[in-house]
Amino acid sequence: YKNTRYHNTENLERYLNGDREKEEIQVLSEKEQMEETMFLGLRLTEGVNLKKFEEEFGIPCEAVFGEQMERLTKQGLLRRNGERLCLTERGLDLANYVMAEFV
C-alpha cells in the first residue's frame, strides 16, 4: 500500500526459507507520504513530477515545500524543467543534503 512502509525479517535464513511475513509495519501520514514522494523522486534523473504530486495529494508541491524549493534552487541545487523538479549537477553531488531538506 502506498501509505504503508514495512520490512521483512532481518533473519536471512528465515527469509531464504520463505518467511516473507512483515515484521514492522508503519502507516505513513499524508505529510510523510509527501516527503517520501519528494525524497524518492529526487533520486531519479527525471525528478519529481509536480503535476502528479498535485493530482495525488490535492495540493501544489509549492504550497507544501515552496520554501525548500526556492532556497535550493537559489543555491543551484534544484532546477525546474517544465512539470518536473530535478537535481542539478551540483545537486547530485549534494543529494543527501537536498533530500534531507524535504523530510
GROMACS .gro file of N, CA, C and O in nm:
model
  412
    1TYR      N    1   0.083  -0.119   0.000
    1TYR     CA    2   0.000   0.000   0.000
    1TYR      C    3   0.087   0.124   0.000
    1TYR      O    4   0.191   0.127   0.066
    2LYS      N    5   0.042   0.227  -0.067
    2LYS     CA    6   0.123   0.347  -0.081
    2LYS      C    7   0.150   0.415   0.052
    2LYS      O    8   0.255   0.471   0.073
    3ASN      N    9   0.056   0.411   0.144
    3ASN     CA   10   0.075   0.482   0.270
    3ASN      C   11   0.133   0.393   0.379
    3ASN      O   12   0.127   0.426   0.495
    4THR      N   13   0.192   0.280   0.340
    4THR     CA   14   0.247   0.187   0.438
    4THR      C   15   0.392   0.156   0.405
    4THR      O   16   0.428   0.132   0.291
    5ARG      N   17   0.474   0.157   0.507
    5ARG     CA   18   0.614   0.118   0.494
    5ARG      C   19   0.633  -0.004   0.584
    5ARG      O   20   0.583  -0.008   0.695
    6TYR      N   21   0.703  -0.101   0.536
    6TYR     CA   22   0.726  -0.221   0.614
    6TYR      C   23   0.861  -0.281   0.577
    6TYR      O   24   0.923  -0.243   0.479
    7HIS      N   25   0.905  -0.377   0.658
    7HIS     CA   26   1.025  -0.452   0.620
    7HIS      C   27   1.006  -0.598   0.658
    7HIS      O   28   0.932  -0.632   0.750
    8ASN      N   29   1.072  -0.683   0.581
    8ASN     CA   30   1.067  -0.826   0.605
    8ASN      C   31   1.163  -0.862   0.718
    8ASN      O   32   1.235  -0.777   0.770
    9THR      N   33   1.164  -0.988   0.751
    9THR     CA   34   1.253  -1.034   0.857
    9THR      C   35   1.399  -0.999   0.825
    9THR      O   36   1.440  -1.000   0.710
   10GLU      N   37   1.473  -0.967   0.928
   10GLU     CA   38   1.616  -0.940   0.911
   10GLU      C   39   1.697  -1.068   0.919
   10GLU      O   40   1.817  -1.068   0.891
   11ASN      N   41   1.632  -1.179   0.955
   11ASN     CA   42   1.699  -1.308   0.965
   11ASN      C   43   1.709  -1.367   0.825
   11ASN      O   44   1.610  -1.412   0.766
   12LEU      N   45   1.828  -1.367   0.768
   12LEU     CA   46   1.849  -1.410   0.630
   12LEU      C   47   1.807  -1.556   0.608
   12LEU      O   48   1.745  -1.589   0.507
   13GLU      N   49   1.836  -1.642   0.703
   13GLU     CA   50   1.800  -1.783   0.689
   13GLU      C   51   1.648  -1.799   0.681
   13GLU      O   52   1.597  -1.871   0.595
   14ARG      N   53   1.575  -1.730   0.769
   14ARG     CA   54   1.428  -1.737   0.765
   14ARG      C   55   1.375  -1.682   0.633
   14ARG      O   56   1.285  -1.739   0.572
   15TYR      N   57   1.433  -1.572   0.586
   15TYR     CA   58   1.387  -1.511   0.461
   15TYR      C   59   1.410  -1.606   0.344
   15TYR      O   60   1.323  -1.627   0.260
   16LEU      N   61   1.530  -1.666   0.338
   16LEU     CA   62   1.562  -1.758   0.228
   16LEU      C   63   1.477  -1.885   0.234
   16LEU      O   64   1.455  -1.949   0.132
   17ASN      N   65   1.427  -1.918   0.352
   17ASN     CA   66   1.340  -2.034   0.366
   17ASN      C   67   1.193  -2.000   0.342
   17ASN      O   68   1.105  -2.081   0.369
   18GLY      N   69   1.167  -1.880   0.293
   18GLY     CA   70   1.031  -1.844   0.253
   18GLY      C   71   0.953  -1.760   0.351
   18GLY      O   72   0.836  -1.731   0.327
   19ASP      N   73   1.012  -1.721   0.462
   19ASP     CA   74   0.940  -1.638   0.559
   19ASP      C   75   0.934  -1.495   0.507
   19ASP      O   76   1.031  -1.420   0.513
   20ARG      N   77   0.822  -1.457   0.450
   20ARG     CA   78   0.805  -1.323   0.395
   20ARG      C   79   0.710  -1.238   0.480
   20ARG      O   80   0.658  -1.137   0.436
   21GLU      N   81   0.685  -1.284   0.601
   21GLU     CA   82   0.596  -1.210   0.690
   21GLU      C   83   0.660  -1.077   0.727
   21GLU      O   84   0.779  -1.069   0.757
   22LYS      N   85   0.582  -0.974   0.721
   22LYS     CA   86   0.632  -0.840   0.752
   22LYS      C   87   0.648  -0.826   0.903
   22LYS      O   88   0.557  -0.852   0.979
   23GLU      N   89   0.767  -0.782   0.944
   23GLU     CA   90   0.795  -0.770   1.086
   23GLU      C   91   0.756  -0.635   1.144
   23GLU      O   92   0.722  -0.626   1.260
   24GLU      N   93   0.765  -0.532   1.064
   24GLU     CA   94   0.733  -0.399   1.114
   24GLU      C   95   0.650  -0.328   1.009
   24GLU      O   96   0.687  -0.324   0.892
   25ILE      N   97   0.538  -0.275   1.050
   25ILE     CA   98   0.451  -0.202   0.958
   25ILE      C   99   0.430  -0.063   1.015
   25ILE      O  100   0.400  -0.047   1.133
   26GLN      N  101   0.450   0.037   0.931
   26GLN     CA  102   0.431   0.176   0.971
   26GLN      C  103   0.338   0.242   0.870
   26GLN      O  104   0.368   0.244   0.751
   27VAL      N  105   0.225   0.292   0.919
   27VAL     CA  106   0.133   0.365   0.833
   27VAL      C  107   0.180   0.510   0.827
   27VAL      O  108   0.201   0.573   0.930
   28LEU      N  109   0.201   0.560   0.706
   28LEU     CA  110   0.253   0.694   0.687
   28LEU      C  111   0.142   0.797   0.686
   28LEU      O  112   0.037   0.776   0.624
   29SER      N  113   0.166   0.910   0.749
   29SER     CA  114   0.073   1.022   0.741
   29SER      C  115   0.081   1.082   0.601
   29SER      O  116   0.173   1.052   0.525
   30GLU      N  117  -0.013   1.168   0.567
   30GLU     CA  118  -0.009   1.231   0.435
   30GLU      C  119   0.118   1.313   0.418
   30GLU      O  120   0.181   1.312   0.312
   31LYS      N  121   0.159   1.384   0.523
   31LYS     CA  122   0.283   1.463   0.518
   31LYS      C  123   0.403   1.372   0.493
   31LYS      O  124   0.490   1.404   0.412
   32GLU      N  125   0.408   1.258   0.560
   32GLU     CA  126   0.518   1.164   0.539
   32GLU      C  127   0.516   1.108   0.396
   32GLU      O  128   0.621   1.088   0.336
   33GLN      N  129   0.396   1.087   0.342
   33GLN     CA  130   0.385   1.040   0.204
   33GLN      C  131   0.438   1.146   0.108
   33GLN      O  132   0.506   1.114   0.010
   34MET      N  133   0.408   1.274   0.135
   34MET     CA  134   0.459   1.383   0.052
   34MET      C  135   0.611   1.389   0.059
   34MET      O  136   0.678   1.404  -0.043
   35GLU      N  137   0.664   1.378   0.179
   35GLU     CA  138   0.809   1.380   0.198
   35GLU      C  139   0.875   1.265   0.122
   35GLU      O  140   0.976   1.283   0.055
   36GLU      N  141   0.815   1.147   0.132
   36GLU     CA  142   0.870   1.031   0.064
   36GLU      C  143   0.863   1.047  -0.088
   36GLU      O  144   0.954   1.008  -0.160
   37THR      N  145   0.756   1.107  -0.138
   37THR     CA  146   0.743   1.134  -0.281
   37THR      C  147   0.858   1.223  -0.328
   37THR      O  148   0.919   1.198  -0.431
   38MET      N  149   0.890   1.326  -0.249
   38MET     CA  150   0.999   1.416  -0.285
   38MET      C  151   1.133   1.343  -0.276
   38MET      O  152   1.215   1.349  -0.368
   39PHE      N  153   1.155   1.275  -0.167
   39PHE     CA  154   1.283   1.207  -0.144
   39PHE      C  155   1.310   1.103  -0.253
   39PHE      O  156   1.418   1.100  -0.311
   40LEU      N  157   1.211   1.020  -0.280
   40LEU     CA  158   1.230   0.914  -0.380
   40LEU      C  159   1.235   0.971  -0.521
   40LEU      O  160   1.311   0.925  -0.605
   41GLY      N  161   1.154   1.074  -0.549
   41GLY     CA  162   1.153   1.134  -0.682
   41GLY      C  163   1.283   1.203  -0.717
   41GLY      O  164   1.329   1.196  -0.831
   42LEU      N  165   1.343   1.269  -0.621
   42LEU     CA  166   1.469   1.339  -0.647
   42LEU      C  167   1.585   1.243  -0.668
   42LEU      O  168   1.688   1.282  -0.722
   43ARG      N  169   1.568   1.118  -0.631
   43ARG     CA  170   1.671   1.018  -0.657
   43ARG      C  171   1.674   0.979  -0.805
   43ARG      O  172   1.773   0.922  -0.852
   44LEU      N  173   1.567   1.008  -0.876
   44LEU     CA  174   1.556   0.973  -1.018
   44LEU      C  175   1.608   1.086  -1.105
   44LEU      O  176   1.593   1.203  -1.071
   45THR      N  177   1.666   1.052  -1.219
   45THR     CA  178   1.717   1.156  -1.309
   45THR      C  179   1.606   1.245  -1.361
   45THR      O  180   1.627   1.363  -1.384
   46GLU      N  181   1.486   1.189  -1.379
   46GLU     CA  182   1.374   1.272  -1.427
   46GLU      C  183   1.311   1.356  -1.317
   46GLU      O  184   1.233   1.445  -1.343
   47GLY      N  185   1.345   1.331  -1.193
   47GLY     CA  186   1.299   1.414  -1.082
   47GLY      C  187   1.154   1.389  -1.043
   47GLY      O  188   1.094   1.287  -1.076
   48VAL      N  189   1.099   1.485  -0.972
   48VAL     CA  190   0.962   1.477  -0.920
   48VAL      C  191   0.868   1.539  -1.022
   48VAL      O  192   0.890   1.651  -1.068
   49ASN      N  193   0.762   1.468  -1.054
   49ASN     CA  194   0.658   1.520  -1.143
   49ASN      C  195   0.564   1.605  -1.058
   49ASN      O  196   0.486   1.553  -0.978
   50LEU      N  197   0.573   1.737  -1.074
   50LEU     CA  198   0.496   1.828  -0.990
   50LEU      C  199   0.346   1.820  -1.017
   50LEU      O  200   0.265   1.835  -0.925
   51LYS      N  201   0.309   1.794  -1.140
   51LYS     CA  202   0.166   1.781  -1.173
   51LYS      C  203   0.108   1.656  -1.106
   51LYS      O  204   0.000   1.660  -1.048
   52LYS      N  205   0.182   1.548  -1.112
   52LYS     CA  206   0.138   1.423  -1.049
   52LYS      C  207   0.130   1.440  -0.897
   52LYS      O  208   0.039   1.387  -0.833
   53PHE      N  209   0.224   1.513  -0.839
   53PHE     CA  210   0.222   1.541  -0.695
   53PHE      C  211   0.090   1.608  -0.659
   53PHE      O  212   0.021   1.567  -0.566
   54GLU      N  213   0.053   1.712  -0.736
   54GLU     CA  214  -0.071   1.785  -0.707
   54GLU      C  215  -0.193   1.696  -0.727
   54GLU      O  216  -0.288   1.701  -0.649
   55GLU      N  217  -0.192   1.614  -0.831
   55GLU     CA  218  -0.304   1.523  -0.855
   55GLU      C  219  -0.318   1.422  -0.741
   55GLU      O  220  -0.428   1.391  -0.697
   56GLU      N  221  -0.207   1.374  -0.693
   56GLU     CA  222  -0.209   1.272  -0.588
   56GLU      C  223  -0.251   1.327  -0.453
   56GLU      O  224  -0.327   1.265  -0.379
   57PHE      N  225  -0.200   1.446  -0.418
   57PHE     CA  226  -0.224   1.500  -0.284
   57PHE      C  227  -0.328   1.613  -0.281
   57PHE      O  228  -0.367   1.656  -0.172
   58GLY      N  229  -0.369   1.663  -0.397
   58GLY     CA  230  -0.471   1.767  -0.399
   58GLY      C  231  -0.420   1.903  -0.360
   58GLY      O  232  -0.500   1.992  -0.325
   59ILE      N  233  -0.290   1.922  -0.364
   59ILE     CA  234  -0.230   2.050  -0.326
   59ILE      C  235  -0.101   2.065  -0.406
   59ILE      O  236  -0.028   1.967  -0.426
   60PRO      N  237  -0.071   2.186  -0.454
   60PRO     CA  238   0.054   2.205  -0.528
   60PRO      C  239   0.176   2.179  -0.439
   60PRO      O  240   0.176   2.211  -0.320
   61CYS      N  241   0.278   2.122  -0.497
   61CYS     CA  242   0.401   2.094  -0.425
   61CYS      C  243   0.457   2.222  -0.362
   61CYS      O  244   0.508   2.220  -0.250
   62GLU      N  245   0.445   2.332  -0.435
   62GLU     CA  246   0.497   2.461  -0.386
   62GLU      C  247   0.428   2.504  -0.256
   62GLU      O  248   0.488   2.572  -0.174
   63ALA      N  249   0.303   2.465  -0.239
   63ALA     CA  250   0.230   2.501  -0.117
   63ALA      C  251   0.283   2.427   0.005
   63ALA      O  252   0.270   2.474   0.117
   64VAL      N  253   0.343   2.314  -0.018
   64VAL     CA  254   0.398   2.233   0.092
   64VAL      C  255   0.547   2.257   0.109
   64VAL      O  256   0.595   2.274   0.221
   65PHE      N  257   0.619   2.259  -0.003
   65PHE     CA  258   0.765   2.264   0.001
   65PHE      C  259   0.822   2.387  -0.070
   65PHE      O  260   0.938   2.386  -0.110
   66GLY      N  261   0.742   2.490  -0.088
   66GLY     CA  262   0.785   2.608  -0.163
   66GLY      C  263   0.912   2.672  -0.110
   66GLY      O  264   1.001   2.710  -0.186
   67GLU      N  265   0.922   2.681   0.022
   67GLU     CA  266   1.040   2.743   0.083
   67GLU      C  267   1.167   2.665   0.050
   67GLU      O  268   1.269   2.722   0.010
   68GLN      N  269   1.160   2.534   0.066
   68GLN     CA  270   1.275   2.449   0.035
   68GLN      C  271   1.309   2.456  -0.114
   68GLN      O  272   1.427   2.467  -0.151
   69MET      N  273   1.207   2.450  -0.198
   69MET     CA  274   1.229   2.454  -0.342
   69MET      C  275   1.297   2.584  -0.384
   69MET      O  276   1.392   2.583  -0.461
   70GLU      N  277   1.249   2.695  -0.330
   70GLU     CA  278   1.307   2.826  -0.365
   70GLU      C  279   1.451   2.837  -0.317
   70GLU      O  280   1.540   2.878  -0.393
   71ARG      N  281   1.474   2.800  -0.192
   71ARG     CA  282   1.608   2.811  -0.135
   71ARG      C  283   1.709   2.722  -0.210
   71ARG      O  284   1.818   2.766  -0.246
   72LEU      N  285   1.670   2.597  -0.237
   72LEU     CA  286   1.760   2.504  -0.303
   72LEU      C  287   1.782   2.540  -0.450
   72LEU      O  288   1.890   2.516  -0.504
   73THR      N  289   1.683   2.602  -0.512
   73THR     CA  290   1.700   2.650  -0.650
   73THR      C  291   1.798   2.766  -0.651
   73THR      O  292   1.888   2.770  -0.736
   74LYS      N  293   1.784   2.858  -0.557
   74LYS     CA  294   1.877   2.972  -0.549
   74LYS      C  295   2.020   2.926  -0.521
   74LYS      O  296   2.115   2.989  -0.563
   75GLN      N  297   2.033   2.815  -0.450
   75GLN     CA  298   2.166   2.760  -0.419
   75GLN      C  299   2.222   2.679  -0.536
   75GLN      O  300   2.334   2.629  -0.528
   76GLY      N  301   2.144   2.667  -0.643
   76GLY     CA  302   2.190   2.594  -0.760
   76GLY      C  303   2.185   2.444  -0.746
   76GLY      O  304   2.255   2.372  -0.817
   77LEU      N  305   2.100   2.395  -0.656
   77LEU     CA  306   2.092   2.252  -0.631
   77LEU      C  307   1.972   2.186  -0.698
   77LEU      O  308   1.972   2.066  -0.722
   78LEU      N  309   1.869   2.265  -0.724
   78LEU     CA  310   1.748   2.217  -0.791
   78LEU      C  311   1.720   2.303  -0.912
   78LEU      O  312   1.757   2.420  -0.916
   79ARG      N  313   1.649   2.245  -1.009
   79ARG     CA  314   1.602   2.323  -1.123
   79ARG      C  315   1.466   2.268  -1.162
   79ARG      O  316   1.437   2.150  -1.145
   80ARG      N  317   1.386   2.357  -1.212
   80ARG     CA  318   1.255   2.316  -1.262
   80ARG      C  319   1.265   2.299  -1.413
   80ARG      O  320   1.316   2.386  -1.483
   81ASN      N  321   1.218   2.186  -1.461
   81ASN     CA  322   1.220   2.154  -1.603
   81ASN      C  323   1.076   2.121  -1.642
   81ASN      O  324   1.034   2.007  -1.632
   82GLY      N  325   1.001   2.223  -1.682
   82GLY     CA  326   0.860   2.203  -1.712
   82GLY      C  327   0.784   2.165  -1.587
   82GLY      O  328   0.784   2.237  -1.489
   83GLU      N  329   0.723   2.048  -1.590
   83GLU     CA  330   0.645   1.999  -1.475
   83GLU      C  331   0.729   1.914  -1.381
   83GLU      O  332   0.675   1.845  -1.296
   84ARG      N  333   0.859   1.918  -1.397
   84ARG     CA  334   0.947   1.834  -1.315
   84ARG      C  335   1.044   1.918  -1.234
   84ARG      O  336   1.091   2.022  -1.279
   85LEU      N  337   1.073   1.870  -1.116
   85LEU     CA  338   1.173   1.930  -1.029
   85LEU      C  339   1.287   1.830  -1.019
   85LEU      O  340   1.267   1.715  -0.979
   86CYS      N  341   1.408   1.874  -1.059
   86CYS     CA  342   1.523   1.784  -1.069
   86CYS      C  343   1.643   1.839  -0.993
   86CYS      O  344   1.654   1.961  -0.972
   87LEU      N  345   1.734   1.750  -0.961
   87LEU     CA  346   1.863   1.792  -0.908
   87LEU      C  347   1.949   1.846  -1.022
   87LEU      O  348   1.945   1.794  -1.132
   88THR      N  349   2.024   1.949  -0.994
   88THR     CA  350   2.124   1.997  -1.090
   88THR      C  351   2.249   1.910  -1.074
   88THR      O  352   2.254   1.823  -0.987
   89GLU      N  353   2.349   1.935  -1.156
   89GLU     CA  354   2.476   1.860  -1.139
   89GLU      C  355   2.532   1.882  -0.999
   89GLU      O  356   2.575   1.789  -0.934
   90ARG      N  357   2.529   2.006  -0.956
   90ARG     CA  358   2.577   2.037  -0.820
   90ARG      C  359   2.488   1.968  -0.717
   90ARG      O  360   2.535   1.919  -0.615
   91GLY      N  361   2.357   1.967  -0.744
   91GLY     CA  362   2.263   1.899  -0.655
   91GLY      C  363   2.290   1.751  -0.643
   91GLY      O  364   2.271   1.691  -0.537
   92LEU      N  365   2.333   1.690  -0.753
   92LEU     CA  366   2.368   1.548  -0.749
   92LEU      C  367   2.482   1.522  -0.651
   92LEU      O  368   2.482   1.424  -0.578
   93ASP      N  369   2.580   1.613  -0.651
   93ASP     CA  370   2.694   1.600  -0.559
   93ASP      C  371   2.651   1.614  -0.413
   93ASP      O  372   2.715   1.559  -0.324
   94LEU      N  373   2.545   1.691  -0.391
   94LEU     CA  374   2.497   1.718  -0.255
   94LEU      C  375   2.357   1.660  -0.233
   94LEU      O  376   2.277   1.714  -0.157
   95ALA      N  377   2.328   1.549  -0.300
   95ALA     CA  378   2.193   1.492  -0.300
   95ALA      C  379   2.141   1.461  -0.159
   95ALA      O  380   2.024   1.488  -0.129
   96ASN      N  381   2.224   1.407  -0.074
   96ASN     CA  382   2.178   1.376   0.062
   96ASN      C  383   2.134   1.502   0.135
   96ASN      O  384   2.033   1.501   0.206
   97TYR      N  385   2.209   1.610   0.119
   97TYR     CA  386   2.171   1.738   0.180
   97TYR      C  387   2.038   1.785   0.126
   97TYR      O  388   1.948   1.825   0.201
   98VAL      N  389   2.022   1.781  -0.007
   98VAL     CA  390   1.899   1.829  -0.071
   98VAL      C  391   1.781   1.747  -0.022
   98VAL      O  392   1.678   1.803   0.020
   99MET      N  393   1.791   1.616  -0.024
   99MET     CA  394   1.679   1.532   0.013
   99MET      C  395   1.642   1.548   0.160
   99MET      O  396   1.526   1.542   0.197
  100ALA      N  397   1.742   1.572   0.244
  100ALA     CA  398   1.716   1.592   0.386
  100ALA      C  399   1.632   1.718   0.410
  100ALA      O  400   1.561   1.726   0.510
  101GLU      N  401   1.635   1.811   0.318
  101GLU     CA  402   1.558   1.934   0.333
  101GLU      C  403   1.407   1.908   0.318
  101GLU      O  404   1.326   1.992   0.354
  102PHE      N  405   1.370   1.793   0.263
  102PHE     CA  406   1.229   1.761   0.242
  102PHE      C  407   1.172   1.665   0.345
  102PHE      O  408   1.057   1.623   0.335
  103VAL      N  409   1.251   1.628   0.444
  103VAL     CA  410   1.200   1.539   0.549
  103VAL      C  411   1.216   1.601   0.685
  103VAL      O  412   1.288   1.693   0.704
   0.00000   0.00000   0.00000
